[in-house]
Coordinates of C-alpha atoms in Angstrom, one line a residue:
Chain A
X1 CA -22.5 -1.7 -20.9
X2 CA -26.1 -1.1 -21.2
X3 CA -28.0 -0.2 -18.2
X4 CA -30.3 -3.1 -16.8
X5 CA -33.8 -1.7 -16.2
X6 CA -35.5 -4.9 -15.1
X7 CA -36.6 -4.5 -11.6
X8 CA -35.6 -8.1 -10.5
X9 CA -32.4 -8.1 -11.7
X10 CA -31.4 -4.9 -10.3
X11 CA -32.6 -6.0 -6.7
X12 CA -29.9 -9.0 -7.3
X13 CA -27.2 -6.5 -8.4
X14 CA -27.8 -4.5 -5.4
X15 CA -27.9 -7.7 -3.2
X16 CA -24.7 -8.9 -4.4
X17 CA -22.8 -5.5 -4.1
X18 CA -24.2 -5.2 -0.6
X19 CA -22.7 -8.5 0.2
X20 CA -19.3 -7.5 -1.2
X21 CA -19.4 -4.1 0.4
X22 CA -20.1 -5.9 4.1
X23 CA -17.4 -8.3 3.3
X24 CA -14.9 -5.4 2.8
X25 CA -16.3 -3.3 5.9
X26 CA -16.6 -6.0 8.5
X27 CA -13.3 -5.9 10.0
X28 CA -13.2 -2.0 10.3
X29 CA -16.8 -2.1 12.0
X30 CA -15.7 -4.7 14.2
X31 CA -12.2 -3.7 15.3
X32 CA -13.9 0.0 15.9
X33 CA -16.5 -1.7 18.3
X34 CA -13.5 -3.5 20.1
X35 CA -11.8 -0.4 20.6
X36 CA -14.6 1.2 22.5
X37 CA -14.9 -1.7 24.9
X38 CA -13.4 -2.7 28.2
X39 CA -11.2 -5.8 28.0
X40 CA -14.1 -7.8 29.8
X41 CA -16.6 -6.4 27.4
X42 CA -14.4 -7.4 24.4
X43 CA -14.0 -11.0 25.5
X44 CA -17.6 -11.5 26.1
X45 CA -19.0 -15.0 25.0
X46 CA -21.8 -13.6 23.3
X47 CA -20.3 -10.4 21.2
X48 CA -21.8 -7.3 22.6
X49 CA -23.3 -4.7 20.0
X50 CA -24.6 -2.5 22.6
X51 CA -22.5 -1.3 25.3
X52 CA -21.6 2.0 27.1
X53 CA -18.4 3.0 25.1
X54 CA -15.2 3.6 26.9
X55 CA -12.5 6.1 25.9
X56 CA -10.2 4.2 28.2
X57 CA -7.8 2.4 25.3
X58 CA -7.4 5.4 23.3
X59 CA -6.4 7.3 26.4
X60 CA -3.8 4.5 27.3
X61 CA -2.7 4.4 23.9
X62 CA -2.1 8.2 23.6
X63 CA -1.6 10.1 26.9
X64 CA 0.5 9.0 29.9
X65 CA -1.2 11.4 32.3
X66 CA -4.1 13.7 32.0
X67 CA -2.9 17.5 31.8
X68 CA -3.7 19.3 34.9
X69 CA -2.4 22.8 34.2
X70 CA -3.3 23.2 30.6
X71 CA -1.8 26.8 30.5
X72 CA -0.6 29.5 28.1
X73 CA 1.6 26.8 25.7
X74 CA -1.7 25.0 25.5
X75 CA -3.9 28.0 24.4
X76 CA -1.1 28.7 21.7
X77 CA -1.2 25.1 20.6
X78 CA -5.0 25.3 20.1
X79 CA -5.1 28.6 18.1
X80 CA -2.4 27.3 16.0
X81 CA -4.4 24.1 15.2
X82 CA -7.5 26.3 14.5
X83 CA -5.5 28.6 12.3
X84 CA -4.3 25.6 10.5
X85 CA -7.9 24.5 9.7
X86 CA -8.8 27.8 8.8
X87 CA -6.1 28.3 6.3
X88 CA -6.6 24.9 4.8
X89 CA -10.4 25.1 4.3
X90 CA -10.4 28.6 2.9
X91 CA -7.1 28.5 1.3
X92 CA -8.4 29.9 -2.1
X93 CA -10.1 32.9 -0.3
X94 CA -6.8 34.6 0.7
X95 CA -5.0 37.0 -1.7
X96 CA -2.0 34.8 -1.4
X97 CA -0.9 32.0 -3.6
X98 CA -3.0 28.9 -2.6
X99 CA 0.2 26.9 -2.3
X100 CA 1.8 29.5 0.0
X101 CA -1.2 29.5 2.3
X102 CA -1.4 25.7 2.4
X103 CA 2.2 25.5 3.2
X104 CA 1.8 28.0 6.1
X105 CA -1.0 25.8 7.3
X106 CA 1.1 22.5 7.2
X107 CA 4.0 24.5 9.1
X108 CA 1.6 25.3 11.8
X109 CA 0.3 21.8 11.9
X110 CA 3.8 20.4 12.3
X111 CA 4.4 22.9 15.0
X112 CA 1.5 21.7 16.8
X113 CA 2.2 18.1 16.5
X114 CA 6.0 18.8 17.8
X115 CA 5.1 21.1 20.6
X116 CA 2.2 18.9 21.9
X117 CA 4.1 16.6 24.1
X118 CA 5.4 19.6 26.1
X119 CA 1.8 20.4 27.1
X120 CA 0.4 17.1 27.5
X121 CA 2.4 14.0 28.7
X122 CA 1.9 11.9 25.6
X123 CA 2.7 8.2 25.6
X124 CA 5.1 6.3 23.4
X125 CA 2.3 5.7 20.7
X126 CA 2.5 9.6 20.0
X127 CA 6.2 9.4 19.2
X128 CA 5.6 6.8 16.7
X129 CA 2.9 8.7 15.0
X130 CA 5.6 11.8 14.8
X131 CA 8.0 9.4 13.2
X132 CA 5.4 8.3 10.7
X133 CA 4.8 11.9 10.1
X134 CA 8.6 12.6 9.5
X135 CA 9.1 9.7 7.4
X136 CA 6.1 10.1 5.3
X137 CA 6.7 13.8 4.9
X138 CA 10.3 13.4 3.9
X139 CA 9.5 10.5 1.3
X140 CA 6.7 12.5 -0.4
X141 CA 8.8 15.9 -0.7
X142 CA 11.9 14.1 -2.0
X143 CA 10.0 11.7 -4.2
X144 CA 7.8 14.1 -5.9
X145 CA 10.3 16.7 -6.4
X146 CA 12.8 14.6 -8.3
X147 CA 10.1 12.4 -9.6
X148 CA 8.1 14.9 -11.3
X149 CA 10.9 16.5 -13.1
X150 CA 12.0 13.0 -14.2
X151 CA 8.5 12.1 -15.3
X152 CA 8.2 15.1 -17.4
X153 CA 11.5 14.4 -19.1
X154 CA 10.4 11.0 -19.9
X155 CA 7.2 12.3 -21.3
X156 CA 8.7 14.6 -23.7
X157 CA 11.6 12.8 -24.9
X158 CA 11.1 10.3 -27.7
X159 CA 14.6 8.4 -27.8
X160 CA 15.0 4.8 -26.9
X161 CA 16.8 5.7 -23.6
X162 CA 13.3 7.0 -21.9
X163 CA 11.9 3.6 -22.7
X164 CA 15.0 1.8 -21.1
X165 CA 14.7 3.8 -18.0
X166 CA 10.9 2.9 -17.7
X167 CA 11.5 -0.6 -18.4
X168 CA 14.3 -0.8 -15.6
X169 CA 12.1 1.0 -13.2
X170 CA 9.2 -1.4 -13.9
X171 CA 11.8 -4.3 -12.9
X172 CA 12.9 -2.4 -9.9
X173 CA 9.1 -2.2 -8.7
X174 CA 8.7 -5.8 -9.4
X175 CA 11.8 -6.7 -6.8
X176 CA 10.8 -8.2 -3.4
X177 CA 11.6 -5.4 -0.7
X178 CA 13.6 -8.3 1.3
X179 CA 16.3 -7.8 -1.4
X180 CA 16.9 -4.4 -0.2
X181 CA 16.0 -4.2 3.5
X182 CA 18.4 -6.9 4.3
X183 CA 21.5 -5.6 2.5
X184 CA 20.5 -2.0 3.7
X185 CA 20.7 -3.6 7.3
X186 CA 24.4 -4.4 6.7
X187 CA 25.0 -1.0 4.8
X188 CA 23.5 0.9 7.6
X189 CA 25.4 -0.8 10.3
X190 CA 28.7 -0.3 8.4
X191 CA 28.1 3.3 7.6
X192 CA 26.3 4.2 11.0
X193 CA 23.6 5.2 9.6
X194 CA 21.4 2.4 11.0
X195 CA 18.3 3.7 13.2
X196 CA 18.4 7.2 11.3
X197 CA 15.4 8.8 9.6
X198 CA 17.8 9.6 6.6
X199 CA 18.5 6.0 5.7
X200 CA 14.7 5.1 5.9
X201 CA 13.6 8.2 3.8
X202 CA 16.3 7.5 1.2
X203 CA 15.6 3.8 0.9
X204 CA 11.7 4.4 0.9
X205 CA 12.4 7.4 -1.8
X206 CA 14.2 5.0 -4.0
X207 CA 11.7 2.3 -3.7
X208 CA 9.1 5.0 -4.4
X209 CA 10.8 6.2 -7.7
X210 CA 9.6 3.7 -10.3
X211 CA 6.0 4.2 -9.7
X212 CA 6.3 7.8 -9.3
X213 CA 8.2 8.2 -12.6
X214 CA 5.6 5.7 -14.2
X215 CA 2.6 7.7 -13.1
X216 CA 4.0 11.3 -13.6
X217 CA 5.1 10.4 -17.2
X218 CA 1.5 9.1 -17.8
X219 CA 0.1 12.5 -16.5
X220 CA 2.4 14.8 -18.2
X221 CA 2.0 12.9 -21.4
X222 CA -1.7 14.2 -21.5
X223 CA -0.7 17.9 -21.0
X224 CA -0.3 19.6 -24.4
X225 CA 3.2 20.6 -25.6
X226 CA 2.2 24.1 -26.7
X227 CA 2.0 25.2 -23.0
X228 CA 5.7 25.0 -22.6
X229 CA 6.7 25.8 -26.1
X230 CA 4.9 29.4 -25.5
X231 CA 6.6 29.6 -22.4
X232 CA 10.1 29.3 -23.8
X233 CA 9.2 31.8 -26.5
X234 CA 8.5 34.2 -23.5
X235 CA 12.1 33.9 -22.7
X236 CA 11.7 31.2 -20.0
X237 CA 14.5 28.6 -19.4
X238 CA 13.2 24.8 -19.8
X239 CA 13.4 24.5 -15.9
X240 CA 11.7 27.7 -15.1
X241 CA 8.9 26.9 -18.0
X242 CA 8.3 23.4 -16.1
X243 CA 8.3 25.0 -12.7
X244 CA 6.0 28.0 -13.4
X245 CA 4.1 26.9 -16.5
X246 CA 3.7 23.0 -16.6
X247 CA 3.4 22.2 -13.1
X248 CA 0.5 24.3 -12.1
X249 CA -1.6 22.6 -15.1
X250 CA -0.5 19.3 -13.8
X251 CA -1.8 19.6 -10.2
X252 CA -4.3 16.9 -10.2
X253 CA -1.7 14.3 -11.4
X254 CA 0.9 15.5 -8.9
X255 CA -1.7 14.9 -6.3
X256 CA -2.6 11.5 -7.5
X257 CA 0.8 10.5 -7.4
X258 CA 1.9 12.2 -4.3
X259 CA -1.1 10.5 -2.7
X260 CA 0.2 7.1 -3.5
X261 CA 3.7 7.9 -2.5
X262 CA 2.3 9.1 0.9
X263 CA 0.3 5.7 1.2
X264 CA 3.3 3.6 0.6
X265 CA 5.5 5.5 3.0
X266 CA 2.9 5.3 5.6
X267 CA 2.0 1.6 4.8
X268 CA 5.8 0.5 5.0
X269 CA 6.6 -2.1 7.6
X270 CA 9.5 -4.2 6.5
X271 CA 12.0 -1.4 5.9
X272 CA 11.3 0.5 8.8
X273 CA 11.4 -2.6 11.0
X274 CA 14.8 -3.7 9.7
X275 CA 16.4 -0.3 9.4
X276 CA 15.4 1.3 12.8
X277 CA 15.6 0.5 16.6
X278 CA 14.1 3.6 18.1
X279 CA 12.5 5.4 15.1
X280 CA 9.6 2.9 14.7
X281 CA 6.5 4.2 12.5
X282 CA 2.9 3.3 13.3
X283 CA 2.8 0.1 11.5
X284 CA 6.0 -1.3 13.4
X285 CA 4.5 0.0 16.7
X286 CA 1.3 -1.7 16.1
X287 CA 2.6 -5.2 15.3
X288 CA 3.7 -5.2 18.8
X289 CA 0.4 -5.5 19.9
X290 CA -0.5 -8.3 17.9
X291 CA 0.0 -11.8 19.3
X292 CA 0.6 -10.6 23.0
X293 CA -0.3 -12.8 25.7
X294 CA -2.0 -10.3 28.0
X295 CA -5.7 -9.8 27.1
X296 CA -5.5 -6.2 27.3
X297 CA -3.5 -6.1 24.1
X298 CA -6.3 -6.9 22.0
X299 CA -8.6 -3.8 22.8
X300 CA -5.4 -1.7 22.9
X301 CA -4.5 -3.1 19.6
X302 CA -8.1 -2.1 18.3
X303 CA -7.6 1.3 19.4
X304 CA -4.1 1.6 17.8
X305 CA -5.6 0.2 14.7
X306 CA -8.4 2.7 14.5
X307 CA -6.1 5.6 15.2
X308 CA -3.7 4.6 12.3
X309 CA -6.7 4.3 10.1
X310 CA -8.2 7.6 10.7
X311 CA -5.7 9.7 8.5
X312 CA -6.5 7.1 5.5
X313 CA -10.3 7.6 6.0
X314 CA -9.9 11.5 5.8
X315 CA -7.6 11.0 2.7
X316 CA -10.5 8.7 0.9
X317 CA -13.0 11.3 1.9
X318 CA -10.9 14.2 0.5
X319 CA -9.3 12.6 -2.6
X320 CA -11.4 9.6 -3.6
X321 CA -11.4 11.0 -7.2
X322 CA -7.4 11.5 -7.2
X323 CA -7.2 7.8 -5.7
X324 CA -9.2 6.3 -8.3
X325 CA -7.4 8.3 -11.0
X326 CA -4.0 7.3 -9.8
X327 CA -4.8 3.8 -9.6
X328 CA -5.9 3.5 -13.1
X329 CA -3.9 6.2 -14.6
X330 CA -0.4 4.9 -13.3
X331 CA -1.6 1.4 -13.0
X332 CA 1.6 0.3 -11.4
X333 CA 1.2 0.8 -7.6
X334 CA 4.1 -0.3 -5.6
Chain B
X1 CA 12.9 17.5 -25.8
X2 CA 16.8 17.3 -26.6
X3 CA 18.8 14.5 -25.3
X4 CA 21.0 16.5 -23.2
X5 CA 18.1 18.1 -21.4
X6 CA 16.4 14.9 -20.9
X7 CA 19.2 13.4 -19.0
X8 CA 19.7 16.6 -17.0
X9 CA 16.0 16.4 -15.8
X10 CA 15.6 12.8 -15.1
X11 CA 19.1 12.4 -13.6
X12 CA 18.2 13.1 -10.0
X13 CA 15.5 10.5 -10.1
X14 CA 17.3 8.0 -12.0
X15 CA 20.5 8.1 -10.1
X16 CA 18.4 7.9 -6.6
X17 CA 16.7 4.8 -8.2
X18 CA 19.5 2.8 -9.7
X19 CA 22.4 3.5 -7.2
X20 CA 20.1 2.9 -4.1
X21 CA 18.6 -0.3 -5.6
X22 CA 21.8 -1.8 -7.5
X23 CA 24.1 -1.3 -4.6
X24 CA 22.0 -3.1 -2.3
X25 CA 21.4 -6.0 -5.0
X26 CA 25.1 -6.3 -5.3
X27 CA 25.6 -6.2 -1.5
X28 CA 23.0 -9.0 -1.1
X29 CA 25.0 -11.1 -3.8
X30 CA 28.1 -10.7 -1.6
X31 CA 26.5 -11.4 1.6
X32 CA 24.7 -14.4 0.2
X33 CA 28.4 -15.9 -0.3
X34 CA 29.4 -15.2 3.4
X35 CA 28.6 -16.3 6.9
X36 CA 27.2 -13.3 8.7
X37 CA 25.5 -12.9 12.1
X38 CA 24.8 -9.8 14.0
X39 CA 28.2 -10.1 15.9
X40 CA 30.5 -10.2 12.8
X41 CA 28.1 -8.0 10.9
X42 CA 31.2 -5.9 9.6
X43 CA 33.6 -8.9 9.1
X44 CA 31.8 -11.4 7.1
X45 CA 33.4 -15.0 6.5
X46 CA 33.5 -16.5 3.1
X47 CA 31.8 -19.6 2.8
X48 CA 31.2 -19.7 -1.0
X49 CA 27.9 -21.3 -2.2
X50 CA 27.4 -23.1 1.0
X51 CA 24.6 -20.8 2.2
X52 CA 22.8 -21.7 -1.2
X53 CA 23.2 -25.4 -0.5
X54 CA 22.0 -25.2 3.0
X55 CA 18.7 -23.2 1.8
X56 CA 18.1 -25.5 -1.0
X57 CA 18.2 -28.6 1.5
X58 CA 16.2 -27.0 4.2
X59 CA 12.6 -28.4 4.3
X60 CA 11.2 -25.1 5.4
X61 CA 12.7 -23.4 2.7
X62 CA 10.5 -25.8 0.1
X63 CA 7.7 -25.5 2.5
X64 CA 7.7 -21.6 2.0
X65 CA 8.1 -22.1 -1.8
X66 CA 4.9 -24.4 -1.9
X67 CA 3.0 -21.9 0.3
X68 CA 4.2 -19.2 -2.1
X69 CA 2.9 -20.9 -5.3
X70 CA -0.3 -21.8 -3.5
X71 CA -1.3 -18.2 -2.7
X72 CA -0.6 -17.5 -6.4
X73 CA -2.5 -20.4 -7.8
X74 CA -5.5 -19.8 -5.6
X75 CA -5.6 -16.0 -4.6
X76 CA -4.7 -14.4 -8.0
X77 CA -7.4 -16.0 -10.1
X78 CA -10.1 -15.2 -7.4
X79 CA -9.0 -11.6 -7.3
X80 CA -9.1 -11.2 -10.9
X81 CA -12.4 -12.7 -11.3
X82 CA -14.2 -11.3 -8.2
X83 CA -12.8 -7.8 -9.2
X84 CA -14.2 -8.1 -12.7
X85 CA -17.7 -9.4 -11.6
X86 CA -17.8 -6.8 -8.9
X87 CA -16.8 -3.9 -11.3
X88 CA -19.3 -5.2 -14.0
X89 CA -21.9 -4.7 -11.5
X90 CA -20.7 -1.3 -10.0
X91 CA -21.1 -0.1 -13.4
X92 CA -24.7 -0.6 -13.4
X93 CA -25.0 1.5 -10.6
X94 CA -25.7 5.2 -11.7
X95 CA -26.8 6.8 -8.6
X96 CA -24.9 8.5 -5.8
X97 CA -24.5 5.2 -4.5
X98 CA -21.7 4.7 -6.8
X99 CA -19.2 6.8 -5.0
X100 CA -20.0 5.6 -1.6
X101 CA -19.8 2.1 -2.6
X102 CA -16.4 2.8 -4.4
X103 CA -15.3 4.5 -1.2
X104 CA -16.1 1.4 1.2
X105 CA -14.7 -0.9 -1.3
X106 CA -11.2 1.1 -1.5
X107 CA -11.0 0.9 2.4
X108 CA -9.3 -2.6 2.6
X109 CA -6.7 -1.6 0.1
X110 CA -5.6 1.8 1.2
X111 CA -5.6 1.1 5.1
X112 CA -2.2 0.1 6.3
X113 CA -1.7 -3.4 5.4
X114 CA -0.4 -4.5 8.8
X115 CA -3.6 -2.7 10.3
X116 CA -5.8 -4.3 7.7
X117 CA -4.6 -7.9 8.6
X118 CA -4.9 -7.0 12.4
X119 CA -8.6 -6.1 11.8
X120 CA -9.1 -9.1 9.8
X121 CA -7.5 -11.4 12.3
X122 CA -9.5 -10.0 15.2
X123 CA -12.9 -11.2 13.7
X124 CA -11.5 -14.7 14.3
X125 CA -9.7 -14.5 17.6
X126 CA -11.5 -15.1 21.1
X127 CA -14.2 -12.5 21.4
X128 CA -14.4 -11.9 17.7
X129 CA -17.6 -11.7 15.5
X130 CA -16.8 -14.4 12.9
X131 CA -15.5 -16.7 15.7
X132 CA -18.7 -16.6 17.6
X133 CA -20.7 -17.1 14.2
X134 CA -18.5 -20.3 13.7
X135 CA -19.3 -21.6 17.4
X136 CA -22.9 -21.2 16.5
X137 CA -22.9 -23.0 13.3
X138 CA -20.3 -25.9 13.8
X139 CA -20.7 -26.1 17.6
X140 CA -16.9 -26.0 18.2
X141 CA -14.4 -23.0 18.8
X142 CA -12.5 -21.4 15.9
X143 CA -9.0 -22.3 16.3
X144 CA -5.6 -21.0 14.7
X145 CA -4.2 -24.2 13.2
X146 CA -1.8 -24.7 10.4
X147 CA -4.7 -25.4 8.0
X148 CA -7.1 -22.5 9.1
X149 CA -4.1 -20.0 9.4
X150 CA -3.3 -20.9 5.6
X151 CA -7.0 -20.5 4.8
X152 CA -7.4 -17.0 6.6
X153 CA -4.3 -15.5 4.8
X154 CA -5.6 -16.4 1.3
X155 CA -9.1 -15.1 2.4
X156 CA -7.3 -11.8 3.8
X157 CA -5.4 -11.4 0.4
X158 CA -8.5 -11.6 -1.6
X159 CA -10.1 -9.1 0.8
X160 CA -7.1 -6.9 0.9
X161 CA -6.1 -6.7 -3.0
X162 CA -9.4 -7.3 -5.1
X163 CA -10.2 -3.5 -4.8
X164 CA -7.3 -3.1 -7.1
X165 CA -8.3 -5.1 -10.0
X166 CA -11.8 -4.0 -9.5
X167 CA -11.1 -0.4 -9.9
X168 CA -8.9 -0.9 -12.7
X169 CA -11.4 -2.8 -14.6
X170 CA -14.3 -0.6 -13.8
X171 CA -12.2 2.4 -15.3
X172 CA -11.9 0.2 -18.3
X173 CA -15.7 -0.2 -18.6
X174 CA -16.3 3.3 -18.8
X175 CA -14.0 3.6 -21.9
X176 CA -16.1 0.6 -23.8
X177 CA -16.8 1.3 -27.3
X178 CA -20.6 2.2 -27.3
X179 CA -21.1 2.0 -30.9
X180 CA -19.9 -1.5 -31.2
X181 CA -22.2 -2.5 -28.2
X182 CA -25.3 -1.0 -29.8
X183 CA -24.6 -2.4 -33.1
X184 CA -24.3 -6.0 -31.3
X185 CA -27.6 -5.3 -29.5
X186 CA -29.4 -4.3 -32.8
X187 CA -28.2 -7.8 -34.3
X188 CA -29.7 -9.4 -31.4
X189 CA -26.8 -10.5 -29.3
X190 CA -27.6 -11.3 -25.9
X191 CA -25.8 -9.6 -23.0
X192 CA -23.6 -12.8 -22.2
X193 CA -22.6 -12.7 -26.0
X194 CA -21.7 -9.1 -25.7
X195 CA -19.5 -9.7 -22.6
X196 CA -17.6 -12.5 -24.0
X197 CA -17.2 -11.0 -27.6
X198 CA -16.7 -7.3 -27.1
X199 CA -16.1 -6.6 -23.3
X200 CA -13.6 -8.9 -22.4
X201 CA -11.6 -8.8 -25.7
X202 CA -11.7 -4.9 -25.3
X203 CA -10.4 -5.3 -21.6
X204 CA -7.8 -8.0 -22.4
X205 CA -4.7 -5.7 -22.3
X206 CA -6.0 -4.4 -18.8
X207 CA -6.5 -8.0 -17.9
X208 CA -3.1 -9.3 -18.9
X209 CA -1.4 -6.2 -17.2
X210 CA -3.4 -6.3 -14.0
X211 CA -2.7 -10.3 -13.6
X212 CA 1.0 -9.8 -14.0
X213 CA 1.0 -7.2 -11.5
X214 CA -1.0 -9.0 -8.9
X215 CA 1.3 -12.2 -9.4
X216 CA 4.3 -10.0 -8.7
X217 CA 2.7 -8.6 -5.7
X218 CA 1.3 -11.7 -4.2
X219 CA 4.6 -13.5 -4.5
X220 CA 6.4 -10.6 -2.4
X221 CA 3.4 -10.4 0.1
X222 CA 4.9 -9.9 3.3
X223 CA 2.9 -7.9 6.0
X224 CA -0.2 -9.9 5.9
X225 CA 1.5 -13.3 6.6
X226 CA 3.6 -11.7 9.3
X227 CA 0.9 -10.6 11.1
X228 CA -1.5 -13.9 10.7
X229 CA 1.2 -16.2 11.6
X230 CA 2.6 -14.1 14.4
X231 CA 6.1 -14.7 13.1
X232 CA 5.6 -18.3 14.5
X233 CA 6.6 -21.0 11.8
X234 CA 4.7 -23.5 13.7
X235 CA 1.6 -22.6 11.6
X236 CA 3.8 -23.8 8.4
X237 CA 2.2 -20.6 6.6
X238 CA 5.3 -18.9 5.7
X239 CA 6.1 -17.5 2.4
X240 CA 9.5 -16.9 0.8
X241 CA 9.5 -13.4 2.2
X242 CA 8.8 -14.4 5.6
X243 CA 11.2 -17.3 5.6
X244 CA 14.0 -15.1 4.6
X245 CA 12.9 -12.2 7.2
X246 CA 12.8 -15.0 10.0
X247 CA 16.2 -16.5 9.0
X248 CA 17.9 -13.1 8.8
X249 CA 16.3 -11.0 11.5
X250 CA 15.3 -13.8 14.1
X251 CA 17.6 -16.7 13.5
X252 CA 20.4 -14.2 12.7
X253 CA 21.7 -16.0 9.6
X254 CA 22.0 -12.8 7.5
X255 CA 24.0 -14.8 4.7
X256 CA 21.5 -17.2 4.3
X257 CA 18.6 -14.6 4.5
X258 CA 20.3 -12.9 1.6
X259 CA 20.7 -15.9 -0.3
X260 CA 17.0 -16.5 0.0
X261 CA 16.5 -13.1 -1.0
X262 CA 18.6 -13.6 -4.3
X263 CA 16.6 -16.9 -5.0
X264 CA 13.5 -15.1 -4.7
X265 CA 14.4 -12.4 -7.1
X266 CA 15.7 -14.9 -9.5
X267 CA 12.1 -16.6 -9.0
X268 CA 10.3 -13.3 -9.9
X269 CA 12.1 -13.0 -13.2
X270 CA 9.9 -15.9 -14.4
X271 CA 6.9 -13.6 -14.4
X272 CA 9.0 -10.4 -14.9
X273 CA 10.7 -11.0 -18.2
X274 CA 7.7 -11.7 -20.4
X275 CA 5.8 -8.7 -18.6
X276 CA 8.8 -6.3 -19.4
X277 CA 8.7 -7.7 -23.0
X278 CA 5.2 -7.0 -23.4
X279 CA 5.7 -3.4 -21.9
X280 CA 8.6 -2.8 -23.9
X281 CA 6.8 -3.6 -27.3
X282 CA 3.9 -1.4 -26.1
X283 CA 6.0 1.4 -25.3
X284 CA 7.9 1.2 -28.6
X285 CA 4.7 1.1 -30.3
X286 CA 3.3 4.5 -28.6
X287 CA 6.6 6.1 -29.3

């Protein structure tokens, strides 16, 4: 609508928005404060706003004992991490395909994450974090590779079967998670897949598909048909045309959709809780800290909550545009 | 695209989706007719419909059903209206603040739901900021009681989900028919009239679709309620998902829990079927 120019009205607009933003941000602010306090400070009768921050909670959460001999392996890990950052930031400057450089970077990061416990004596929380990384990566890779081809097919095919599949997907998307989690508990017990990464990744991928194909279909529909037509004239088969010609032009949409399937996998509590015993991911691990009777739990819970949120904040900062596009483009977040 | 190629391309996704989602539904129906605990998980005992009978006569089930409905009736309208108002206000911001505000508003929606609930709850716990304000204003400590927990859950759901309709409406506002608005203005229509006669009708499809999605999502909300109630039925703030989780995973009556899940699936059909019909019509029009 038309821009409101009147000064007094604009002040009200800003004020209303400010109140809402404070409402949104207050829990984050407070938990972050609590996570840097000692237990005593956190339970102070009058809330403390100014205090000497302590890293004690984070240390207790992530590390069992501080490393004394941070030798050769430690240096390798640090240099691997630095190399990862360089590769990711300057990916476009190298004389290699950007995707290739980025995947080397990701491999280095994975290497660092897996080798870290050999160098530093990490606490259990680190294992939960690794589980989260494994499950999320598995779900995103499988879900996007089968989902984007299907989304493309749905966008290009005009028969009634396409609409029927889309409608079935929407119906699946609306079903309560409980209706899958419980039967999969029994299926897992019967097949011996209970408490494996495999079953969690498979179930989450399936639960992700409806929304992935909806979103990918919407994004591919915006890409003109002429692109792959000219590719087929050049002698490429349909799959090769898709991979080499269509996918590169569809990157923004793929990133948006990938982000949401990443968030869905990273967020999942119920399915992971029901289907695993030892391979808990971060959300399941964090729930342990709630409702504990020991007072130390509160500051630990705060540190755990902040730790699990940092990756999300990085994602918002880097991909805000894609997130908004995904929310509105697919419009069926699951 | 040819039919054969279409099936070839979409098969991996469709097979994964349909088999991995239809099989458990079938298993759920099967288990709901049996007596199953963790002990006899591989040798269920057939008991017919008695699980359903047990649920439908369980006052806790009806309690959960009532609270599920209360959430829908209170939370969804507030989320839609608040989201719409804030989208209108945000649309008025044209400076760099727009991006900053949008990022902050998105936070509750993209944070891990369990973590978001935990953070929200910490404000009200001993040593929490809002608990302190509450004590300062009402001169008594904030207590977690059945009523206060239920109110907290609803406020938390508003905090958590409102960013979604907000962003959708905000994007919708960017596509408003400017020429119509200008014409209305020339004719002397007030801002309010423009809103009622042009903006809202234009956003109607979005409003309808978002409401349906919110209704289905609020109905199957789980994480928020689990953290807020600490899995404790004492607060009488369970919804249907929480009820079936507790019956299944804590009381170990898997048959009964599956029966509850089947009943909730039947319940969601009430909203789902009209929604599917609308979507089907829209899709057919687009083809």
